[in-house]
């Protein structure tokens, strides 16, 4: 028997869901057209008026939004209401152009937390659970989102944030955490650290984990389930649409139900923008149906996946998405942080290096490794160890300030990084992140 937070809506018939979506989209498009000049311009350019949108079938007439629009409109250009009505911002890591700042009214926070509560209850959560939240807190949406969801379910919430593994394990064991929320790589690391300290999987009280924010495979799921003695559930979301909880797994563990009463999903061909039929692999696009602060319409996530309306044994009727199967851009997720190669190149050039570099990402002991090989410019070259170390340290600090995480920098002699004859191979990602 499934455990629901909002059973009526989570198991509503297709007709009921469509009715809700159709009512909401008409209101939302009108609201955005009147309140977001940036999007009004895009609609005007495309010759679409709010009256043209009478149901979700008409959404395909609307223009897309992408990260580039977010950058152009930064910080307030896509705000959907007066700032005085907003109570929160969240943001992605990374500075300058790629930073996403999302605004929330209290209504938006409530909806977001309800979506997270649905995920926690789908994983078996009740008010008798002790929910350890080891996603980062702060601007990152992982900690705050699941914290809110855990409160709504009535769990005893342990707001651990990420890091400090000794303390994580102490609280987990002493306070008898039953649900763990963190990135899958951190869950794997916690499992390994418990074993190193002599604990067996049955020594902890955990029963479930809610893991997302980065790609992970079925093998990784099995390995985490074994090491922690739990059932591991996937959860998906992005800052632009509020954060975690846009979709979540149920006990079937065969894809994530999208909260369709709040988010309308489409799959498009990333090259042509054409909407593809259900069951086809393509780029996921979301329209937020009722957000007030940051009401993005047709936002291109760049995540590649497949939607399915196959009946689910949990009783939920909302459409399911596969795990993201890749990206249609070059964004990497390293230790849970979104990183674009262009950000790395910008730092190198600013610090006086040549654009001859290579990024190597791998995974060791369930943690991502992140190395950047950079050539000295000929005039910088030095073979004194102290000089090289000082430069590597400075570059590490500059990268950390741009990206939010620090790579290991390896300075190498000029002309030692292999030149490519075609497109330069800037990124070597050795992790096997997709099945
Ligand atoms: O990662 C929100 C989140 C927090 C989701 C905690 C789940 C749990 P961003 O930092 O904006 O937001 O990154 C969003 O992360 O477009 C995907 O590429 C990736 N992503 C998120 N969840 C998953 C997942 C949060 N379950 C970007 N599997 C998205 C694979 C995921 N990739």
Short mmCIF file of C-alpha atoms and ligand atoms in Angstrom, two decimals:
data_model
loop_
_atom_site.label_atom_id
_atom_site.label_comp_id
_atom_site.label_asym_id
_atom_site.label_seq_id
_atom_site.Cartn_x
_atom_site.Cartn_y
_atom_site.Cartn_z
CA UNK A 1 0.00 0.00 0.00
CA UNK A 2 1.45 3.31 -1.07
CA UNK A 3 2.02 6.21 1.20
CA UNK A 4 0.88 9.56 -0.25
CA UNK A 5 1.18 13.14 0.94
CA UNK A 6 -1.68 14.43 -1.26
CA UNK A 7 -3.42 11.27 -2.42
CA UNK A 8 -6.28 12.94 -4.24
CA UNK A 9 -4.08 14.89 -6.61
CA UNK A 10 -1.31 12.29 -6.85
CA UNK A 11 -3.77 9.64 -8.02
CA UNK A 12 -6.18 11.91 -9.93
CA UNK A 13 -7.45 10.70 -13.29
CA UNK A 14 -5.85 11.97 -16.48
CA UNK A 15 -8.99 14.07 -17.16
CA UNK A 16 -8.83 15.67 -13.73
CA UNK A 17 -5.16 16.51 -14.12
CA UNK A 18 -5.73 17.97 -17.60
CA UNK A 19 -8.57 20.08 -16.25
CA UNK A 20 -6.31 21.51 -13.52
CA UNK A 21 -3.48 22.10 -15.98
CA UNK A 22 -5.74 23.80 -18.51
CA UNK A 23 -7.18 26.15 -15.91
CA UNK A 24 -3.77 27.00 -14.52
CA UNK A 25 -2.00 27.62 -17.84
CA UNK A 26 -4.54 30.16 -19.04
CA UNK A 27 -4.10 32.16 -15.83
CA UNK A 28 -0.33 31.72 -15.76
CA UNK A 29 0.30 32.90 -19.33
CA UNK A 30 -1.86 35.96 -18.76
CA UNK A 31 -0.01 36.66 -15.51
CA UNK A 32 3.42 36.31 -17.15
CA UNK A 33 2.44 38.42 -20.15
CA UNK A 34 1.29 41.21 -17.87
CA UNK A 35 4.11 41.04 -15.35
CA UNK A 36 7.26 39.87 -17.14
CA UNK A 37 8.21 42.32 -19.92
CA UNK A 38 11.12 40.10 -20.99
CA UNK A 39 8.77 37.22 -21.81
CA UNK A 40 6.09 39.53 -23.20
CA UNK A 41 8.67 40.68 -25.76
CA UNK A 42 9.43 37.08 -26.73
CA UNK A 43 5.71 36.37 -27.14
CA UNK A 44 5.17 39.54 -29.15
CA UNK A 45 8.09 38.65 -31.42
CA UNK A 46 6.50 35.27 -32.03
CA UNK A 47 3.08 36.85 -32.54
CA UNK A 48 1.47 34.94 -29.64
CA UNK A 49 -1.10 36.60 -27.38
CA UNK A 50 -2.32 35.27 -24.04
CA UNK A 51 -5.74 34.54 -25.65
CA UNK A 52 -4.02 32.07 -27.97
CA UNK A 53 -3.33 29.81 -25.01
CA UNK A 54 -6.56 28.10 -24.00
CA UNK A 55 -5.17 24.73 -22.88
CA UNK A 56 -1.89 22.90 -22.37
CA UNK A 57 -2.11 21.77 -26.01
CA UNK A 58 -1.45 25.40 -26.95
CA UNK A 59 1.78 25.56 -24.91
CA UNK A 60 3.72 24.58 -28.02
CA UNK A 61 2.89 27.99 -29.48
CA UNK A 62 4.87 29.73 -26.74
CA UNK A 63 8.54 30.73 -27.07
CA UNK A 64 11.21 28.77 -25.22
CA UNK A 65 13.36 30.10 -22.40
CA UNK A 66 16.93 28.93 -21.84
CA UNK A 67 19.83 29.61 -19.49
CA UNK A 68 20.94 32.30 -21.93
CA UNK A 69 17.69 34.16 -21.30
CA UNK A 70 18.25 33.83 -17.56
CA UNK A 71 21.69 35.34 -18.01
CA UNK A 72 20.40 38.17 -20.15
CA UNK A 73 17.57 38.93 -17.77
CA UNK A 74 19.74 38.57 -14.61
CA UNK A 75 18.86 39.31 -11.88
CA UNK A 76 15.28 40.64 -11.95
CA UNK A 77 14.23 40.38 -15.61
CA UNK A 78 12.14 37.23 -15.21
CA UNK A 79 10.65 38.11 -11.86
CA UNK A 80 6.90 37.52 -11.97
CA UNK A 81 5.77 39.68 -9.07
CA UNK A 82 6.82 42.64 -6.94
CA UNK A 83 9.98 41.93 -4.97
CA UNK A 84 8.04 42.82 -1.83
CA UNK A 85 5.93 39.69 -2.36
CA UNK A 86 9.03 37.45 -2.48
CA UNK A 87 10.38 35.83 0.65
CA UNK A 88 13.36 33.83 -0.60
CA UNK A 89 15.99 33.43 -3.26
CA UNK A 90 17.95 30.30 -4.09
CA UNK A 91 20.75 30.07 -6.59
CA UNK A 92 23.07 27.71 -8.39
CA UNK A 93 26.73 27.77 -7.57
CA UNK A 94 29.15 29.43 -9.92
CA UNK A 95 29.45 33.12 -10.46
CA UNK A 96 29.07 35.56 -13.36
CA UNK A 97 27.04 34.67 -16.41
CA UNK A 98 25.94 31.20 -15.48
CA UNK A 99 24.48 31.96 -12.08
CA UNK A 100 20.75 31.33 -11.79
CA UNK A 101 18.84 33.32 -9.21
CA UNK A 102 15.31 32.08 -8.53
CA UNK A 103 12.72 34.03 -6.52
CA UNK A 104 9.98 32.54 -4.33
CA UNK A 105 6.86 33.93 -2.80
CA UNK A 106 5.51 32.16 0.30
CA UNK A 107 3.05 30.35 -1.99
CA UNK A 108 6.00 29.12 -4.11
CA UNK A 109 7.87 27.88 -1.03
CA UNK A 110 4.73 26.03 0.14
CA UNK A 111 4.25 24.31 -3.22
CA UNK A 112 7.92 23.39 -3.40
CA UNK A 113 7.90 21.92 0.08
CA UNK A 114 4.72 19.97 -0.70
CA UNK A 115 6.43 18.46 -3.73
CA UNK A 116 9.33 17.40 -1.50
CA UNK A 117 6.87 16.03 1.06
CA UNK A 118 5.33 13.88 -1.69
CA UNK A 119 8.80 12.50 -2.43
CA UNK A 120 9.50 11.71 1.22
CA UNK A 121 6.15 9.96 1.67
CA UNK A 122 6.63 8.02 -1.59
CA UNK A 123 9.84 6.72 -0.01
CA UNK A 124 7.78 5.51 2.97
CA UNK A 125 8.22 8.58 5.20
CA UNK A 126 5.78 9.32 8.05
CA UNK A 127 5.79 11.53 11.13
CA UNK A 128 7.57 8.72 12.97
CA UNK A 129 10.66 9.07 10.83
CA UNK A 130 13.94 10.77 11.60
CA UNK A 131 14.99 12.45 8.38
CA UNK A 132 18.68 13.28 8.03
CA UNK A 133 19.24 15.93 5.41
CA UNK A 134 22.80 15.93 4.19
CA UNK A 135 22.33 18.00 1.06
CA UNK A 136 24.00 21.41 1.23
CA UNK A 137 21.97 24.18 2.88
CA UNK A 138 22.21 27.77 1.75
CA UNK A 139 21.80 28.98 -1.79
CA UNK A 140 21.70 25.39 -3.10
CA UNK A 141 18.12 24.12 -3.19
CA UNK A 142 18.80 20.57 -1.94
CA UNK A 143 18.94 21.23 1.81
CA UNK A 144 16.16 23.86 2.09
CA UNK A 145 13.78 21.95 -0.21
CA UNK A 146 13.96 18.61 1.56
CA UNK A 147 14.07 20.32 4.94
CA UNK A 148 10.71 21.92 4.15
CA UNK A 149 9.30 18.63 2.85
CA UNK A 150 10.44 16.80 5.94
CA UNK A 151 8.70 19.36 8.18
CA UNK A 152 5.49 19.04 6.17
CA UNK A 153 5.51 15.26 6.63
CA UNK A 154 6.20 15.79 10.32
CA UNK A 155 9.49 13.90 10.43
CA UNK A 156 12.03 14.75 13.08
CA UNK A 157 14.37 16.70 10.81
CA UNK A 158 18.16 16.63 11.18
CA UNK A 159 19.42 19.62 9.17
CA UNK A 160 22.98 18.31 8.83
CA UNK A 161 23.96 19.98 5.54
CA UNK A 162 26.82 18.34 3.65
CA UNK A 163 30.32 17.53 4.86
CA UNK A 164 31.79 16.66 8.26
CA UNK A 165 31.36 12.94 7.80
CA UNK A 166 32.22 12.02 11.41
CA UNK A 167 29.41 14.21 12.69
CA UNK A 168 27.02 12.86 10.03
CA UNK A 169 27.67 9.30 11.14
CA UNK A 170 27.46 10.13 14.84
CA UNK A 171 24.03 11.77 14.44
CA UNK A 172 22.85 9.03 12.11
CA UNK A 173 23.69 6.34 14.66
CA UNK A 174 22.94 8.19 17.94
CA UNK A 175 19.63 9.72 16.82
CA UNK A 176 18.54 6.73 14.77
CA UNK A 177 18.05 8.41 11.39
CA UNK A 178 15.59 6.38 9.29
CA UNK A 179 15.65 8.41 6.05
CA UNK A 180 18.76 9.89 4.47
CA UNK A 181 18.63 12.69 1.90
CA UNK A 182 21.85 13.60 0.06
CA UNK A 183 23.59 13.21 -3.28
CA UNK A 184 24.07 9.58 -4.34
CA UNK A 185 27.85 9.96 -4.29
CA UNK A 186 27.74 11.22 -0.71
CA UNK A 187 25.41 8.36 0.25
CA UNK A 188 27.91 5.90 -1.18
CA UNK A 189 30.68 7.61 0.75
CA UNK A 190 28.69 7.51 3.99
CA UNK A 191 28.05 3.77 3.44
CA UNK A 192 31.73 3.16 2.90
CA UNK A 193 32.67 5.26 5.95
CA UNK A 194 30.29 3.28 8.16
CA UNK A 195 31.89 0.04 7.02
CA UNK A 196 35.35 1.46 7.69
CA UNK A 197 34.28 2.18 11.24
CA UNK A 198 33.25 -1.43 11.69
CA UNK A 199 29.46 -1.04 11.29
CA UNK A 200 27.39 -3.54 9.34
CA UNK A 201 24.43 -2.32 7.21
CA UNK A 202 21.96 -3.70 9.79
CA UNK A 203 23.54 -1.64 12.59
CA UNK A 204 21.91 1.58 11.38
CA UNK A 205 18.16 2.35 11.49
CA UNK A 206 17.96 3.76 7.97
CA UNK A 207 15.19 2.37 5.78
CA UNK A 208 15.23 4.71 2.79
CA UNK A 209 17.35 7.27 0.99
CA UNK A 210 16.27 10.10 -1.33
CA UNK A 211 19.14 10.82 -3.64
CA UNK A 212 19.48 13.21 -6.57
CA UNK A 213 21.06 16.41 -7.90
CA UNK A 214 23.53 14.43 -10.04
CA UNK A 215 23.47 11.44 -12.39
CA UNK A 216 23.74 7.95 -10.90
CA UNK A 217 23.38 4.48 -12.34
CA UNK A 218 21.39 1.38 -11.38
CA UNK A 219 24.66 -0.24 -10.28
CA UNK A 220 25.26 2.63 -7.93
CA UNK A 221 21.72 2.26 -6.59
CA UNK A 222 22.33 -1.42 -5.82
CA UNK A 223 25.63 -0.72 -4.18
CA UNK A 224 24.21 2.07 -1.94
CA UNK A 225 21.19 -0.07 -1.04
CA UNK A 226 23.53 -2.85 0.02
CA UNK A 227 26.03 -0.76 1.95
CA UNK A 228 23.39 1.15 3.93
CA UNK A 229 20.73 -1.57 4.05
CA UNK A 230 18.04 0.72 2.54
CA UNK A 231 15.82 1.31 -0.48
CA UNK A 232 17.29 4.14 -2.54
CA UNK A 233 14.91 6.53 -4.35
CA UNK A 234 15.77 9.04 -7.04
CA UNK A 235 14.65 12.67 -6.91
CA UNK A 236 15.02 15.31 -9.61
CA UNK A 237 14.69 19.03 -9.92
CA UNK A 238 16.50 22.20 -10.84
CA UNK A 239 16.86 25.63 -9.33
CA UNK A 240 14.99 27.24 -12.22
CA UNK A 241 11.82 25.26 -11.44
CA UNK A 242 12.23 25.64 -7.63
CA UNK A 243 14.60 22.78 -6.76
CA UNK A 244 14.27 19.11 -5.80
CA UNK A 245 10.82 17.56 -6.03
CA UNK A 246 9.86 18.39 -9.60
CA UNK A 247 9.77 14.61 -9.89
CA UNK A 248 10.46 11.70 -7.56
CA UNK A 249 10.48 7.93 -7.47
CA UNK A 250 7.87 5.70 -5.87
CA UNK A 251 8.28 2.14 -4.63
CA UNK A 252 8.34 0.79 -8.21
CA UNK A 253 11.71 2.53 -8.70
CA UNK A 254 11.18 2.70 -12.46
CA UNK A 255 11.36 6.40 -13.19
CA UNK A 256 10.22 9.57 -11.46
CA UNK A 257 6.63 10.88 -11.31
CA UNK A 258 6.53 14.53 -12.39
CA UNK A 259 4.28 16.68 -10.20
CA UNK A 260 2.01 17.48 -13.12
CA UNK A 261 -0.35 19.71 -11.21
CA UNK A 262 2.55 22.18 -10.90
CA UNK A 263 4.84 21.42 -13.85
CA UNK A 264 3.88 20.72 -17.45
CA UNK A 265 6.54 18.61 -19.17
CA UNK A 266 7.38 18.36 -22.86
CA UNK A 267 10.09 16.47 -24.71
CA UNK A 268 11.58 18.31 -27.67
CA UNK A 269 14.17 17.67 -30.31
CA UNK A 270 17.10 19.74 -28.95
CA UNK A 271 18.16 20.72 -32.47
CA UNK A 272 14.84 21.75 -34.02
CA UNK A 273 12.71 22.51 -30.96
CA UNK A 274 9.95 20.26 -32.33
CA UNK A 275 7.77 18.57 -29.70
CA UNK A 276 8.32 14.80 -29.76
CA UNK A 277 5.74 12.12 -28.99
CA UNK A 278 5.64 10.28 -25.67
CA UNK A 279 8.26 7.56 -25.42
CA UNK A 280 10.80 9.44 -27.54
CA UNK A 281 14.15 10.50 -26.16
CA UNK A 282 14.74 14.24 -26.20
CA UNK A 283 15.26 17.39 -24.16
CA UNK A 284 12.98 17.97 -21.21
CA UNK A 285 11.14 21.31 -21.15
CA UNK A 286 9.13 22.54 -18.16
CA UNK A 287 6.38 25.10 -17.82
CA UNK A 288 5.64 26.07 -14.25
CA UNK A 289 1.88 26.23 -13.96
CA UNK A 290 1.45 28.16 -10.74
CA UNK A 291 4.69 29.70 -9.55
CA UNK A 292 4.47 33.41 -8.77
CA UNK A 293 8.03 34.61 -8.11
CA UNK A 294 9.86 32.95 -10.99
CA UNK A 295 7.21 31.65 -13.37
CA UNK A 296 9.26 30.19 -16.22
CA UNK A 297 7.33 29.07 -19.30
CA UNK A 298 8.81 26.43 -21.63
CA UNK A 299 12.17 26.34 -19.88
CA UNK A 300 14.71 24.16 -21.67
CA UNK A 301 16.45 22.05 -19.04
CA UNK A 302 19.05 20.55 -21.43
CA UNK A 303 18.44 17.25 -19.64
CA UNK A 304 17.80 14.41 -22.07
CA UNK A 305 15.17 11.90 -21.01
CA UNK A 306 12.04 9.93 -21.97
CA UNK A 307 8.50 10.36 -20.62
CA UNK A 308 6.12 7.47 -20.03
CA UNK A 309 2.45 7.21 -19.11
CA UNK A 310 2.56 3.48 -18.43
CA UNK A 311 0.30 2.62 -15.49
CA UNK A 312 2.27 2.57 -12.24
CA UNK A 313 1.60 -0.01 -9.52
CA UNK A 314 1.92 2.67 -6.80
CA UNK A 315 -1.39 4.20 -7.91
CA UNK A 316 0.12 7.54 -8.89
CA UNK A 317 -1.09 8.75 -12.24
CA UNK A 318 1.42 11.49 -12.93
CA UNK A 319 3.67 11.00 -15.94
CA UNK A 320 7.06 9.43 -15.29
CA UNK A 321 10.44 10.57 -16.59
CA UNK A 322 13.51 8.38 -16.85
CA UNK A 323 16.61 9.44 -15.03
CA UNK A 324 18.33 12.12 -17.11
CA UNK A 325 20.20 10.12 -19.76
CA UNK A 326 22.63 12.90 -20.62
CA UNK A 327 22.71 16.62 -21.40
CA UNK A 328 22.29 18.53 -24.61
CA UNK A 329 24.93 21.03 -23.49
CA UNK A 330 28.39 20.60 -21.98
CA UNK A 331 27.43 21.11 -18.32
CA UNK A 332 29.10 18.66 -15.93
CA UNK A 333 28.00 17.96 -12.39
CA UNK A 334 31.07 17.54 -10.21
CA UNK A 335 30.54 16.75 -6.53
CA UNK A 336 27.00 17.97 -6.95
CA UNK A 337 28.06 21.33 -8.41
CA UNK A 338 27.14 22.39 -11.95
CA UNK A 339 30.27 23.27 -13.90
CA UNK A 340 30.61 24.59 -17.45
CA UNK A 341 33.97 24.33 -19.28
CA UNK A 342 33.47 27.93 -20.40
CA UNK A 343 33.69 29.09 -16.77
CA UNK A 344 37.05 27.34 -16.42
CA UNK A 345 38.34 28.87 -19.62
CA UNK A 346 37.25 32.32 -18.48
CA UNK A 347 39.28 31.99 -15.25
CA UNK A 348 42.36 30.74 -17.09
CA UNK A 349 42.34 33.64 -19.52
CA UNK A 350 41.71 36.16 -16.78
CA UNK A 351 44.66 34.79 -14.83
CA UNK A 352 46.96 35.15 -17.86
CA UNK A 353 47.11 31.53 -19.03
CA UNK A 354 46.69 30.28 -22.58
CA UNK A 355 43.52 28.43 -23.54
CA UNK A 356 45.50 25.17 -23.72
CA UNK A 357 44.03 23.05 -20.98
CA UNK A 358 42.35 19.76 -20.29
CA UNK A 359 39.77 18.91 -17.66
CA UNK A 360 39.80 15.35 -16.30
CA UNK A 361 36.91 14.15 -14.17
CA UNK A 362 36.86 10.70 -12.59
CA UNK A 363 35.46 8.98 -9.55
CA UNK A 364 37.58 7.45 -6.78
CA UNK A 365 36.09 6.07 -3.55
CA UNK A 366 32.67 7.32 -4.63
CA UNK A 367 33.89 10.89 -4.77
CA UNK A 368 34.44 12.85 -7.96
CA UNK A 369 38.00 13.80 -8.73
CA UNK A 370 38.51 17.02 -10.66
CA UNK A 371 41.86 17.82 -12.28
CA UNK A 372 42.79 20.59 -14.65
CA UNK A 373 45.98 20.43 -16.68
CA UNK A 374 47.05 23.90 -17.76
CA UNK A 375 50.00 25.01 -19.83
CA UNK A 376 52.19 27.83 -18.67
CA UNK A 377 52.32 30.68 -21.12
CA UNK A 378 55.95 30.71 -22.42
CA UNK A 379 56.75 33.96 -20.55
CA UNK A 380 55.43 32.51 -17.27
CA UNK A 381 57.42 29.32 -17.40
CA UNK A 382 59.44 28.45 -14.33
CA UNK A 383 61.02 25.23 -13.18
CA UNK A 384 61.25 26.34 -9.54
CA UNK A 385 58.97 24.13 -7.45
CA UNK A 386 57.98 26.98 -5.12
CA UNK A 387 56.89 29.15 -8.09
CA UNK A 388 54.86 26.35 -9.59
CA UNK A 389 53.18 25.54 -6.29
CA UNK A 390 52.31 29.18 -5.63
CA UNK A 391 50.77 29.52 -9.08
CA UNK A 392 48.80 26.28 -8.72
CA UNK A 393 47.48 27.43 -5.37
CA UNK A 394 46.42 30.82 -6.76
CA UNK A 395 44.69 29.21 -9.72
CA UNK A 396 42.92 26.74 -7.45
CA UNK A 397 41.60 29.67 -5.38
CA UNK A 398 40.44 31.56 -8.49
CA UNK A 399 38.64 28.43 -9.75
CA UNK A 400 37.05 27.82 -6.37
CA UNK A 401 35.74 31.36 -6.28
CA UNK A 402 34.21 30.99 -9.77
CA UNK A 403 32.90 27.43 -9.52
CA UNK A 404 32.29 26.82 -5.84
CA UNK A 405 34.60 23.80 -5.86
CA UNK A 406 38.37 23.63 -6.18
CA UNK A 407 40.02 21.45 -8.84
CA UNK A 408 43.51 20.03 -8.52
CA UNK A 409 45.63 22.19 -10.80
CA UNK A 410 48.56 20.72 -12.69
CA UNK A 411 50.73 23.29 -14.43
CA UNK A 412 52.61 21.79 -17.33
CA UNK A 413 55.30 23.11 -19.67
CA UNK A 414 54.25 25.08 -22.75
CA UNK A 415 53.22 22.97 -25.75
CA UNK A 416 52.79 19.73 -23.81
CA UNK A 417 49.02 19.39 -24.03
CA UNK A 418 48.18 17.55 -27.23
CA UNK A 419 46.81 19.89 -29.87
CA UNK A 420 43.73 18.69 -31.60
CA UNK A 421 43.23 18.88 -35.31
CA UNK A 422 39.53 19.26 -35.08
CA UNK A 423 37.47 20.30 -32.09
CA UNK A 424 39.67 20.51 -29.00
CA UNK A 425 38.98 17.76 -26.48
CA UNK A 426 38.69 19.87 -23.36
CA UNK A 427 36.91 17.45 -21.10
CA UNK A 428 37.74 13.84 -20.36
CA UNK A 429 34.98 12.45 -18.16
CA UNK A 430 35.95 8.95 -17.07
CA UNK A 431 32.95 8.46 -14.77
CA UNK A 432 30.33 6.03 -16.03
CA UNK A 433 27.31 8.08 -15.07
CA UNK A 434 24.62 6.68 -17.31
CA UNK A 435 23.44 3.11 -17.73
O1 LIG B 1 20.38 19.82 -8.30
C1 LIG B 1 18.21 20.38 -7.39
C2 LIG B 1 18.18 19.10 -6.63
C3 LIG B 1 18.62 19.09 -5.31
C4 LIG B 1 17.67 17.93 -7.21
C5 LIG B 1 18.57 17.90 -4.58
C6 LIG B 1 17.59 16.76 -6.47
C7 LIG B 1 18.03 16.75 -5.15
P1 LIG B 1 20.59 22.45 -9.74
O2 LIG B 1 21.81 22.61 -8.91
O3 LIG B 1 20.00 23.64 -10.38
O4 LIG B 1 19.43 21.81 -8.91
O5 LIG B 1 20.94 21.38 -10.86
C8 LIG B 1 19.98 20.94 -11.77
O6 LIG B 1 21.03 18.76 -11.86
O7 LIG B 1 19.25 20.00 -14.68
C9 LIG B 1 20.12 17.87 -13.85
O8 LIG B 1 21.07 17.97 -14.88
C10 LIG B 1 20.82 17.52 -12.53
N1 LIG B 1 20.01 16.65 -11.71
C11 LIG B 1 19.15 16.99 -10.72
N2 LIG B 1 18.59 15.88 -10.19
C12 LIG B 1 19.11 14.81 -10.86
C13 LIG B 1 18.92 13.41 -10.80
C14 LIG B 1 19.46 20.60 -8.24
N3 LIG B 1 18.10 12.84 -9.91
C15 LIG B 1 20.55 19.85 -12.67
N4 LIG B 1 19.62 12.64 -11.67
C16 LIG B 1 19.50 19.22 -13.55
C17 LIG B 1 20.44 13.19 -12.57
C18 LIG B 1 20.00 15.31 -11.85
N5 LIG B 1 20.67 14.50 -12.68
#
